[in-house]
Coordinates of C-alpha atoms in Angstrom, one line a residue:
M121 CA 27.8 -12.1 -9.6
A122 CA 31.6 -12.6 -8.5
Q123 CA 31.6 -9.7 -6.1
L124 CA 28.7 -9.5 -3.5
F125 CA 29.6 -6.2 -2.5
T126 CA 31.7 -3.1 -3.8
K127 CA 32.8 0.1 -2.5
K128 CA 29.9 1.7 -4.0
T129 CA 27.3 -0.7 -2.6
Q130 CA 24.6 0.9 -0.5
A131 CA 22.0 -0.7 1.8
I132 CA 18.6 0.0 3.1
F133 CA 18.6 -1.0 6.9
W134 CA 15.2 -2.3 7.9
N135 CA 14.8 -1.4 11.8
N136 CA 16.5 1.6 13.2
N137 CA 19.4 -0.2 15.0
K138 CA 21.5 2.8 15.7
T139 CA 24.4 1.0 17.3
A140 CA 24.9 -1.5 14.2
I141 CA 24.2 1.6 11.5
Q142 CA 27.0 3.6 13.4
R143 CA 29.5 0.8 13.2
M144 CA 29.0 0.6 9.4
L145 CA 29.3 4.3 9.0
D146 CA 32.6 4.1 11.2
Y147 CA 33.9 1.5 8.9
D148 CA 32.9 3.5 5.8
Y149 CA 34.8 6.6 7.2
T150 CA 37.9 4.4 8.2
I151 CA 38.2 3.0 4.7
K152 CA 37.4 6.4 3.1
R153 CA 34.3 5.6 1.3
E154 CA 32.9 8.4 -1.0
T155 CA 29.3 7.6 -0.1
P156 CA 27.7 6.2 3.2
S157 CA 27.0 2.4 2.9
V158 CA 23.6 3.2 4.6
A159 CA 21.3 4.9 2.0
A160 CA 18.0 4.8 4.2
I161 CA 16.4 3.4 7.2
V162 CA 13.1 1.7 7.4
A163 CA 11.4 2.5 10.8
P164 CA 7.6 1.9 10.6
T165 CA 6.7 3.2 13.8
S166 CA 8.9 6.5 13.7
S167 CA 7.5 9.7 12.8
N168 CA 11.0 11.2 12.2
K169 CA 12.1 12.0 8.7
F170 CA 15.7 11.3 9.4
E171 CA 18.3 10.0 11.9
K172 CA 21.5 11.6 12.6
F173 CA 24.7 9.7 12.7
F174 CA 28.5 10.5 13.1
Y175 CA 30.6 10.4 10.0
G176 CA 34.0 11.0 11.5
S177 CA 33.6 13.9 13.8
D178 CA 30.9 15.4 11.6
E179 CA 27.4 14.3 11.4
I180 CA 25.3 13.0 8.4
M181 CA 21.7 12.6 8.1
I182 CA 20.1 9.4 6.8
P183 CA 16.5 9.5 5.8
L184 CA 13.7 7.4 7.4
Y185 CA 10.8 6.0 5.8
K186 CA 7.7 4.0 6.9
S187 CA 8.0 1.0 4.4
T188 CA 10.6 -0.6 2.3
A189 CA 8.7 0.4 -0.8
D190 CA 9.1 4.0 0.2
A191 CA 12.6 3.6 0.9
K192 CA 13.3 1.8 -2.5
L193 CA 11.4 4.2 -4.4
A194 CA 13.5 7.2 -3.0
Q195 CA 16.9 5.2 -3.0
P196 CA 16.7 3.0 -6.0
Q197 CA 20.5 2.8 -6.0
A198 CA 20.4 0.6 -2.8
D199 CA 20.6 -2.9 -3.7
V200 CA 21.0 -4.4 -0.4
L201 CA 18.5 -4.9 2.3
L202 CA 19.9 -5.5 5.9
N203 CA 16.7 -7.1 7.5
F204 CA 17.1 -6.5 11.4
A205 CA 13.2 -7.2 12.0
S206 CA 12.3 -9.6 14.6
F207 CA 11.7 -13.4 13.8
R208 CA 7.9 -12.8 13.7
T209 CA 8.1 -9.9 11.0
A210 CA 11.5 -11.0 9.1
Y211 CA 9.8 -13.4 6.9
D212 CA 7.1 -10.7 5.7
V213 CA 9.9 -8.0 5.4
T214 CA 11.8 -10.1 3.0
M215 CA 9.1 -11.4 0.9
E216 CA 8.0 -7.7 0.3
A217 CA 11.5 -6.9 -0.7
L218 CA 11.6 -9.7 -3.2
E219 CA 8.4 -8.8 -4.7
L220 CA 9.5 -5.1 -4.9
G221 CA 12.5 -6.1 -6.8
G222 CA 16.0 -4.3 -7.0
F223 CA 17.7 -6.2 -4.4
K224 CA 20.7 -8.0 -5.3
S225 CA 21.2 -9.5 -1.7
I226 CA 19.1 -9.8 1.6
M227 CA 20.8 -10.3 5.0
I228 CA 18.5 -11.5 7.8
T229 CA 19.7 -11.4 11.4
A230 CA 16.4 -13.1 13.0
E231 CA 16.8 -16.5 14.4
G232 CA 14.1 -18.9 14.7
I233 CA 11.8 -18.0 11.5
P234 CA 9.5 -21.1 11.3
E235 CA 11.2 -23.7 8.9
R236 CA 8.1 -24.0 6.7
L237 CA 8.4 -20.1 6.0
A238 CA 12.1 -20.2 5.8
R239 CA 12.3 -22.8 2.9
A240 CA 9.7 -21.1 1.0
M241 CA 11.3 -17.7 1.5
N242 CA 14.8 -19.0 0.4
A243 CA 13.3 -20.9 -2.6
H244 CA 11.8 -17.7 -3.7
A245 CA 14.8 -15.6 -3.3
R246 CA 16.8 -18.3 -5.4
S247 CA 14.2 -18.4 -8.1
L248 CA 14.7 -14.5 -8.4
G249 CA 18.6 -14.8 -8.1
V250 CA 18.7 -12.9 -5.0
T251 CA 21.4 -13.8 -2.5
V252 CA 20.1 -14.3 0.9
I253 CA 22.6 -14.4 3.9
G254 CA 21.0 -15.7 6.9
P255 CA 18.7 -16.2 8.9
A256 CA 20.4 -16.0 12.2
T257 CA 23.6 -14.3 10.9
V258 CA 25.9 -11.4 11.5
G259 CA 26.2 -10.7 8.0
G260 CA 29.3 -10.6 5.6
I261 CA 32.0 -8.1 4.6
A262 CA 34.1 -7.2 1.5
P263 CA 37.2 -5.6 3.2
G264 CA 37.7 -2.1 2.2
A265 CA 34.4 -1.8 0.5
F266 CA 31.3 -2.7 2.5
K267 CA 30.8 -4.2 6.0
I268 CA 27.3 -5.5 7.1
A269 CA 26.3 -4.0 10.6
N270 CA 28.1 -5.6 13.5
V271 CA 30.4 -8.2 11.7
G272 CA 34.1 -7.7 12.5
G273 CA 33.4 -6.1 15.8
T274 CA 34.9 -2.7 16.8
I275 CA 36.9 -0.7 14.5
E276 CA 40.1 -1.5 16.4
N277 CA 39.4 -5.1 16.0
I278 CA 38.6 -4.8 12.2
V279 CA 42.0 -2.9 11.6
Q280 CA 43.8 -5.5 13.8
S281 CA 42.1 -8.5 11.8
K282 CA 43.2 -6.7 8.5
L283 CA 39.5 -6.4 7.4
H284 CA 40.0 -2.6 6.5
R285 CA 41.2 -3.7 3.1
A286 CA 41.2 -6.9 0.8
G287 CA 43.2 -9.9 1.4
S288 CA 43.4 -13.0 -0.5
C289 CA 41.2 -15.6 1.4
G290 CA 37.5 -16.2 0.8
L291 CA 35.8 -17.0 4.2
V292 CA 32.7 -18.9 4.6
T293 CA 31.4 -19.9 7.8
R294 CA 28.2 -20.8 9.7
S295 CA 29.1 -19.1 13.1
G296 CA 29.2 -15.3 13.4
G297 CA 31.2 -15.5 16.4
L298 CA 33.8 -17.5 15.0
F299 CA 33.9 -15.6 11.8
N300 CA 35.6 -12.8 13.6
E301 CA 37.9 -15.3 15.3
L302 CA 38.9 -16.8 11.9
S303 CA 39.2 -13.5 10.4
N304 CA 41.8 -12.8 13.2
I305 CA 43.6 -16.1 12.7
I306 CA 44.0 -15.5 8.9
S307 CA 45.4 -11.9 9.3
L308 CA 47.9 -13.4 11.8
N309 CA 49.0 -16.1 9.3
A310 CA 48.3 -14.6 5.9
D311 CA 47.3 -11.3 4.3
G312 CA 43.6 -11.3 5.5
I313 CA 40.2 -12.0 3.6
A314 CA 39.1 -11.0 0.3
E315 CA 35.3 -11.6 1.1
G316 CA 33.7 -13.2 3.9
V317 CA 30.3 -14.6 4.8
A318 CA 28.7 -16.0 7.7
I319 CA 25.7 -17.7 6.1
G320 CA 23.7 -18.3 9.3
G321 CA 22.9 -20.9 12.0
D322 CA 19.3 -21.9 11.4
R323 CA 18.9 -25.2 9.7
F324 CA 17.4 -23.7 6.5
V325 CA 19.4 -20.8 5.2
G326 CA 19.3 -18.7 2.0
S327 CA 22.8 -19.0 0.4
V328 CA 24.5 -22.2 1.3
F329 CA 28.4 -23.0 1.5
I330 CA 28.4 -24.0 -2.2
D331 CA 26.7 -20.8 -3.5
N332 CA 29.3 -18.6 -1.7
L333 CA 32.2 -20.7 -2.5
L334 CA 31.3 -20.9 -6.3
R335 CA 31.0 -17.1 -6.4
M336 CA 34.3 -16.8 -4.5
E337 CA 35.8 -19.1 -7.2
A338 CA 34.9 -16.7 -10.0
N339 CA 36.3 -13.6 -7.9
P340 CA 39.9 -13.1 -9.0
E341 CA 40.4 -11.3 -5.7
V342 CA 40.1 -14.7 -3.9
K343 CA 43.1 -16.9 -4.3
Y344 CA 42.3 -19.6 -1.8
M345 CA 39.0 -20.3 0.3
L346 CA 38.4 -21.4 4.2
L347 CA 35.2 -23.2 5.0
L348 CA 34.1 -23.5 8.5
G349 CA 31.3 -26.0 8.9
E350 CA 29.5 -27.6 11.8
V351 CA 28.0 -30.6 13.1
G352 CA 24.5 -31.1 11.5
G353 CA 23.4 -31.0 8.0
T354 CA 24.9 -32.1 4.7
E355 CA 25.9 -28.8 2.8
E356 CA 29.4 -29.8 3.0
Y357 CA 28.9 -32.6 0.6
K358 CA 27.8 -30.3 -2.0
V359 CA 31.3 -28.8 -1.8
I360 CA 33.0 -32.0 -1.9
E361 CA 31.1 -33.0 -5.2
A362 CA 31.9 -29.4 -6.7
V363 CA 35.5 -30.2 -6.0
K364 CA 35.5 -33.7 -7.6
E365 CA 33.7 -32.3 -10.5
G366 CA 36.2 -29.6 -11.0
K367 CA 33.9 -26.7 -10.3
L368 CA 36.0 -25.6 -7.4
K369 CA 39.8 -25.5 -8.3
K370 CA 41.2 -23.0 -6.0
P371 CA 42.9 -24.4 -2.8
I372 CA 40.0 -25.0 0.0
I373 CA 40.7 -25.3 3.8
A374 CA 37.9 -26.7 5.8
W375 CA 37.0 -27.9 9.2
C376 CA 33.6 -28.9 10.8
I377 CA 33.3 -27.9 14.3
G378 CA 31.4 -30.2 16.8
T379 CA 33.7 -33.2 16.6
I380 CA 33.2 -33.6 20.2
A381 CA 29.5 -34.5 19.5
K382 CA 30.6 -38.3 19.1
H383 CA 31.1 -38.2 22.9
Y384 CA 27.5 -37.7 23.4
D385 CA 24.3 -39.5 22.7
S386 CA 22.8 -38.7 19.1
G387 CA 20.4 -35.8 18.7
V388 CA 22.4 -33.2 20.8
Q389 CA 22.1 -29.9 19.4
F390 CA 25.1 -27.4 19.6
G391 CA 24.1 -23.8 19.8
H392 CA 22.6 -23.3 16.3
A393 CA 19.3 -24.6 15.3
G394 CA 21.0 -26.7 12.5
A395 CA 24.0 -27.9 14.7
S396 CA 22.6 -31.3 15.3
A397 CA 23.4 -34.6 13.6
N398 CA 20.6 -36.7 12.7
D399 CA 22.5 -39.5 11.3
D400 CA 26.2 -40.5 11.2
K401 CA 26.7 -38.6 7.6
E402 CA 25.9 -35.2 9.5
T403 CA 28.6 -35.7 12.3
A404 CA 31.3 -33.2 12.1
E405 CA 33.8 -36.1 12.2
A406 CA 32.2 -37.8 9.0
K407 CA 32.2 -34.6 7.1
N408 CA 35.7 -33.7 8.1
A409 CA 36.9 -37.2 6.8
A410 CA 34.9 -37.0 3.4
M411 CA 36.3 -33.5 2.7
K412 CA 40.0 -34.8 3.3
A413 CA 39.3 -37.6 1.3
A414 CA 38.4 -35.3 -1.7
G415 CA 41.5 -33.3 -1.5
I416 CA 40.5 -30.3 0.7
H417 CA 42.9 -29.2 3.5
V418 CA 41.5 -30.4 6.6
P419 CA 43.5 -30.0 9.8
A420 CA 43.7 -32.7 12.5
A421 CA 42.0 -30.4 14.9
F422 CA 40.9 -26.6 15.0
N423 CA 44.0 -25.7 16.6
N424 CA 46.2 -26.6 13.5
L425 CA 44.2 -24.3 11.2
P426 CA 46.9 -21.7 11.6
E427 CA 49.6 -23.8 10.4
I428 CA 47.5 -25.0 7.2
I429 CA 46.3 -21.2 6.4
S430 CA 50.3 -20.2 6.9
G431 CA 51.4 -22.9 4.7
I432 CA 49.0 -22.5 1.8
Y433 CA 49.6 -18.7 1.8
R434 CA 53.3 -19.0 1.6
E435 CA 52.9 -21.4 -1.1
L436 CA 50.7 -19.3 -3.3
H437 CA 52.9 -16.1 -2.5
A438 CA 55.9 -17.9 -3.6
E439 CA 54.1 -19.0 -6.9
G440 CA 53.3 -15.3 -7.5
I441 CA 49.6 -16.0 -7.3
I442 CA 49.4 -13.9 -4.3
K443 CA 51.0 -10.5 -4.4
D444 CA 52.3 -8.0 -1.4
I445 CA 49.5 -5.7 -0.5
K446 CA 50.1 -2.1 -0.1
E447 CA 48.7 -0.9 3.2
P448 CA 46.2 1.9 2.4
S449 CA 45.9 5.2 4.4
L450 CA 43.0 5.1 6.9
N451 CA 40.9 7.7 8.6
I452 CA 41.1 7.5 12.4
V453 CA 37.5 7.6 14.0
P454 CA 37.6 10.3 16.8
K455 CA 37.3 9.0 20.3
T456 CA 35.0 11.9 21.4
R457 CA 32.3 13.4 19.3
R458 CA 29.6 16.1 19.8
S459 CA 26.2 15.9 18.3
K460 CA 25.1 19.3 16.7
E461 CA 22.1 21.2 18.1
F462 CA 20.9 22.6 14.9
I463 CA 20.8 21.4 11.2
C464 CA 20.9 23.7 8.0
T465 CA 20.5 22.3 4.6
I466 CA 19.9 25.8 2.8
S467 CA 23.0 27.8 3.2
D468 CA 26.6 27.6 4.7
D469 CA 28.6 30.5 6.0
R470 CA 32.0 28.7 6.5
G471 CA 35.0 29.3 4.6
E472 CA 35.7 32.4 2.6
E473 CA 32.5 32.9 1.1
A474 CA 28.9 32.1 2.2
H475 CA 26.7 29.9 -0.1
Y476 CA 23.0 29.4 -0.7
C477 CA 22.3 25.9 -1.3
G478 CA 25.7 25.4 -3.0
Y479 CA 25.8 28.6 -4.9
P480 CA 28.4 31.1 -3.8
I481 CA 26.7 34.4 -2.9
S482 CA 29.0 36.1 -5.4
S483 CA 27.5 34.1 -8.1
V484 CA 23.9 35.1 -7.0
A485 CA 24.0 38.7 -5.6
T486 CA 24.8 41.0 -8.7
P487 CA 22.7 41.7 -11.7
D488 CA 25.0 40.1 -14.1
T489 CA 24.7 36.7 -12.6
G490 CA 21.1 36.3 -13.9
F491 CA 19.7 35.4 -10.5
T492 CA 16.6 37.1 -9.3
I493 CA 14.7 37.4 -6.0
G494 CA 12.7 34.4 -7.1
D495 CA 15.8 32.5 -8.0
V496 CA 16.8 33.1 -4.3
M497 CA 13.5 32.3 -3.1
S498 CA 13.3 29.0 -4.9
I499 CA 16.8 27.8 -3.6
L500 CA 16.5 29.1 -0.1
W501 CA 12.9 28.0 0.3
F502 CA 12.6 24.9 -1.8
K503 CA 16.3 23.9 -2.4
K504 CA 15.7 23.9 -6.1
R505 CA 16.5 26.5 -8.9
Y506 CA 13.3 26.9 -10.6
P507 CA 12.7 27.2 -14.2
R508 CA 12.2 30.9 -15.4
W509 CA 8.5 30.6 -15.8
A510 CA 8.1 29.3 -12.2
V511 CA 10.7 32.1 -10.9
D512 CA 8.6 34.8 -12.8
F513 CA 5.4 33.3 -11.0
L514 CA 6.8 33.6 -7.6
E515 CA 7.7 37.2 -8.2
T516 CA 4.3 37.9 -9.7
V517 CA 2.9 36.5 -6.6
L518 CA 5.1 38.8 -4.4
K519 CA 4.0 41.9 -6.4
T520 CA 0.4 40.8 -6.4
V521 CA 0.0 40.6 -2.7
A522 CA 2.4 43.3 -1.7
D523 CA -0.3 45.7 -0.7
H524 CA -4.2 46.2 -0.6
G525 CA -4.6 49.6 0.9
P526 CA -4.4 51.0 4.4
A527 CA -7.7 49.8 5.5
V528 CA -7.0 45.9 5.9
S529 CA -6.1 44.7 9.5
G530 CA -2.5 44.4 9.0
A531 CA -1.9 47.8 7.3
H532 CA -4.1 49.3 10.0
N533 CA -2.2 47.8 12.9
A534 CA 1.2 48.9 11.2
K535 CA 0.2 52.3 10.7
V536 CA -1.2 52.8 14.3
T537 CA 2.0 51.2 15.8
A538 CA 4.1 53.5 13.8
R539 CA 2.1 56.5 15.0
A540 CA 2.7 55.6 18.5
G541 CA 6.5 56.4 17.7
K542 CA 7.5 52.6 17.6
D543 CA 10.3 51.8 14.9
V544 CA 10.1 50.0 11.8
I545 CA 10.7 46.5 13.0
S546 CA 8.0 46.8 16.0
S547 CA 5.5 48.3 13.4
L548 CA 6.1 45.7 10.8
I549 CA 5.6 42.9 13.5
A550 CA 2.4 44.4 14.6
G551 CA 0.9 44.1 11.0
L552 CA 2.5 40.7 10.5
L553 CA 0.8 39.3 13.7
T554 CA -2.7 39.8 12.1
I555 CA -1.7 37.5 9.3
G556 CA -3.4 34.0 9.9
P557 CA -6.8 32.1 8.9
R558 CA -8.7 35.4 8.3
F559 CA -6.2 37.4 6.7
G560 CA -4.0 35.8 4.3
G561 CA -4.7 32.2 5.4
A562 CA -6.8 31.4 2.6
I563 CA -3.9 30.9 0.3
D564 CA -2.9 27.7 2.5
G565 CA -6.5 26.6 2.8
A566 CA -7.4 26.9 -0.8
A567 CA -4.3 24.8 -1.9
K568 CA -5.2 22.4 0.8
Y569 CA -8.8 21.9 0.3
F570 CA -8.6 22.1 -3.5
K571 CA -6.0 19.6 -3.6
Y572 CA -7.6 17.3 -1.4
A573 CA -10.8 17.3 -3.8
D574 CA -8.4 16.8 -7.0
D575 CA -6.6 13.9 -5.1
N576 CA -9.8 12.3 -4.2
K577 CA -11.6 12.7 -7.6
L578 CA -14.3 14.7 -6.1
S579 CA -16.9 16.3 -8.4
P580 CA -17.4 20.0 -8.0
Q581 CA -21.0 19.1 -6.5
E582 CA -19.3 16.5 -4.2
F583 CA -16.5 19.1 -3.2
L584 CA -19.4 21.5 -2.1
A585 CA -21.2 18.9 -0.2
Y586 CA -17.9 17.8 1.5
M587 CA -17.1 21.3 2.5
K588 CA -20.7 22.0 3.9
K589 CA -20.6 18.6 5.9
E590 CA -17.1 19.8 7.3
G591 CA -18.7 23.1 8.2
V592 CA -15.9 25.1 6.7
P593 CA -16.2 27.9 4.0
I594 CA -14.4 27.1 1.0
P595 CA -11.1 28.9 1.3
G596 CA -10.2 31.1 -1.7
I597 CA -13.9 31.5 -3.0
G598 CA -15.7 34.7 -2.1
H599 CA -15.0 38.5 -2.2
R600 CA -16.6 41.5 -0.4
I601 CA -16.5 43.8 -3.4
K602 CA -15.5 41.9 -6.5
S603 CA -17.9 39.6 -8.5
L604 CA -18.5 38.2 -11.8
K605 CA -19.7 41.6 -13.1
N606 CA -16.7 43.4 -11.4
P607 CA -13.7 40.8 -11.6
D608 CA -10.6 41.3 -9.8
L609 CA -8.0 42.1 -12.4
R610 CA -5.2 40.7 -10.2
V611 CA -6.9 37.2 -10.5
E612 CA -7.5 37.7 -14.1
G613 CA -3.7 38.7 -14.6
L614 CA -2.6 35.4 -12.6
K615 CA -4.9 33.0 -14.6
K616 CA -3.6 34.9 -17.9
F617 CA 0.1 34.2 -16.9
A618 CA -0.5 30.7 -15.8
K619 CA -2.4 29.8 -19.1
E620 CA 0.3 31.4 -21.2
N621 CA 3.6 30.0 -19.1
F622 CA 2.6 26.8 -17.1
P623 CA 3.1 23.6 -18.6
S624 CA -0.5 22.6 -17.5
T625 CA -3.1 24.0 -15.1
P626 CA -5.4 21.1 -14.0
L627 CA -6.1 22.3 -10.4
L628 CA -6.9 25.8 -11.6
D629 CA -9.2 24.2 -14.2
Y630 CA -11.0 22.2 -11.6
A631 CA -11.4 25.5 -9.4
L632 CA -13.0 27.2 -12.2
T633 CA -15.5 24.5 -12.4
V634 CA -16.2 25.0 -8.8
E635 CA -16.6 28.7 -9.2
Q636 CA -19.2 28.1 -11.9
L637 CA -21.3 26.4 -9.2
T638 CA -20.7 29.0 -6.5
T639 CA -21.3 32.1 -8.6
S640 CA -24.7 30.3 -9.7
K641 CA -25.8 31.1 -6.0
K642 CA -24.2 34.4 -5.6
E643 CA -22.4 36.5 -8.0
N644 CA -19.6 37.3 -5.5
L645 CA -18.7 33.8 -4.6
I646 CA -15.8 34.0 -7.2
L647 CA -12.3 32.5 -7.0
N648 CA -10.3 35.2 -5.2
V649 CA -6.8 36.2 -5.3
D650 CA -5.7 34.2 -2.2
G651 CA -7.5 31.1 -3.9
T652 CA -5.8 31.5 -7.2
I653 CA -2.3 32.0 -5.7
G654 CA -2.8 28.7 -3.5
I655 CA -4.2 26.7 -6.4
L656 CA -1.6 27.7 -8.9
M657 CA 1.2 26.9 -6.5
V658 CA 0.0 23.4 -6.4
D659 CA 0.0 23.4 -10.2
M660 CA 3.6 24.7 -10.3
W661 CA 4.9 22.3 -8.0
R662 CA 3.0 19.5 -9.7
S663 CA 4.8 20.7 -13.0
L664 CA 8.0 20.7 -11.4
S665 CA 7.8 16.9 -10.5
Y666 CA 7.2 17.2 -6.8
A667 CA 5.5 14.3 -5.4
D668 CA 1.9 14.8 -3.6
D669 CA 3.3 14.2 -0.2
E670 CA 6.2 16.8 -0.8
I671 CA 3.4 19.4 -1.6
D672 CA 1.6 18.5 1.5
V673 CA 4.6 19.2 3.5
F674 CA 5.0 22.6 1.8
I675 CA 1.4 23.4 2.4
D676 CA 1.2 22.2 6.3
A677 CA 4.7 24.0 6.8
G678 CA 2.9 27.3 5.8
A679 CA 5.0 27.8 2.8
L680 CA 2.2 29.3 0.9
N681 CA 1.2 31.9 3.6
A682 CA 5.0 32.8 3.7
F683 CA 4.6 34.4 0.0
F684 CA 1.7 36.5 1.7
I685 CA 4.0 37.4 4.7
L686 CA 7.0 38.3 2.2
G687 CA 4.9 40.2 -0.2
R688 CA 2.7 42.1 2.3
S689 CA 5.7 43.0 4.4
I690 CA 6.6 45.2 1.4
G691 CA 3.3 47.1 1.8
F692 CA 3.4 47.3 5.4
I693 CA 6.9 48.8 5.5
G694 CA 5.7 51.3 2.8
H695 CA 2.7 52.4 5.1
I696 CA 4.9 52.6 8.1
L697 CA 7.6 55.0 6.2
D698 CA 4.5 56.8 4.9
E699 CA 3.3 57.8 8.6
K700 CA 6.9 58.6 9.6
R701 CA 7.3 60.8 6.4
L702 CA 4.2 62.7 7.2
A703 CA 4.9 63.0 11.0
M704 CA 1.6 61.7 11.9
P705 CA 0.5 62.0 15.7
M706 CA -0.6 59.3 18.1
Y707 CA -3.8 57.5 16.7
R708 CA -6.9 57.3 18.8
H709 CA -9.9 55.7 17.4
P710 CA -13.1 58.1 17.3
M711 CA -15.7 57.3 19.9
D712 CA -18.5 57.9 17.6
D713 CA -17.2 54.7 15.6
I714 CA -17.6 52.5 18.8
L715 CA -20.9 50.8 19.9
Y716 CA -20.8 51.3 23.7
D717 CA -23.0 48.7 25.5
V718 CA -21.8 48.9 29.2
Q719 CA -24.5 48.2 31.6
K720 CA -25.3 50.6 34.5
A721 CA -23.5 49.1 37.7
P722 CA -26.2 48.4 40.5
E723 CA -26.4 50.8 43.3
L724 CA -24.2 49.9 46.5

């Protein structure tokens, strides 16, 4: 893998670090990436489904998930995990990601992961071919393509350091702070970096110097490399051996910081956990001398790095190995941005023509377009255009529930309000307000409880026992008038339609086995129209490949009752117009239809 990141790389961000994520997105916007570099956020303790971030002056929504597994399942293209968990959790998060698979690289910011665990984690990642950056790192960057979190600093600093587009140097450091400083030094004395990685400051890190340098050796965009090591450890000697063996042929500039350590007693630690020399070989002075003896370009002091960088850059440029870079145009991140109060994902009324879920209204509204009311419902309610059998079912449901006569509570209220002289809207609202758990609510309830029984593999007998224990009458079962001997023809029609058109009807089949038990007790405990609709909606959604949790969201949101509301509104309006047309007077309920039970007041 010569290139660790590309302009199409997307990451899953573990822990909702809003500042770091926003910096990544500001970088994406600046370099004109087509897709945001953060595909998902894992936030185990959050109840939110998404987080809003700015992308330029506009906002985008990044989905939130409870676990890495959920995020990876929903965003399989994201092959980088940015692990911002604490040192107590970072090991477990990384190991879970390695077991899940599908990640090419994992970055770990946590410092101080126990060394025993760090060694096991790094060895497992290496065995799977996964590049681990860190622990204790700020990350890395592929300029003009992908930036991890806070690396490079602010957008202003990034552009000033030429990190907005690829240069020629491959930069590998231990220090995150000095990574930014060296990026700036390289930009001032050459054309910037092609790729940069801060491998991390802990003693045991995942990818070491040699891993990254060998990859950069294979990357044609990298023309020379700069290694910044430090006192402690022996990883620089692996680089020396690779140079001697001819595995690293491109020019390498290198320096180990911490040469001042020779003036202190042995064992002094400088900042990082790994920055402590345990013997003479691990001192910065010894490693610098060994690298210089191997032919690596080692300055006399850190302050001499700029002239070495400049010299090698000019030499490679003169030889034609490094070409002049054409500066790309950039987006400018706005200084001030305002968050939007509302979010709409179903329609857009901006521009010359409004759209329904991406469809121009002109392509939906007229008969010749092939769109029906069911099509419009499917895209506006469920953001997906359904196949014809499903659309026909939605419309069948609307026609089935449109009216059930003037005596039901909703129609009665609508008629009474209309006779009081109120307008159509007020009268309709009066009828709609009766819809709830006793009138229309059985659709939601039937879908919820029958799906629960099916999800938990309850037998019909176990389901009846469960509902009895819950103290809840089975929604969708029972009718005041209809029975086995006098079946509801609406139910028969829905069942016939489903059997002839649905790919499969497992929940309906299950419900009919439940009906056999309930009708054995009483003939009118049949599957009624509300129950049939709710159950078949679940079968429809399953056939349309919705996940069970997505279906649960529809049910909990009241989407099923919405069909009853929309369909019954047609009937209510019919009754209201009927009252207006007949010029019916104010309604007063007959007194002989009221049981008066008013106690006589005591004498004063």
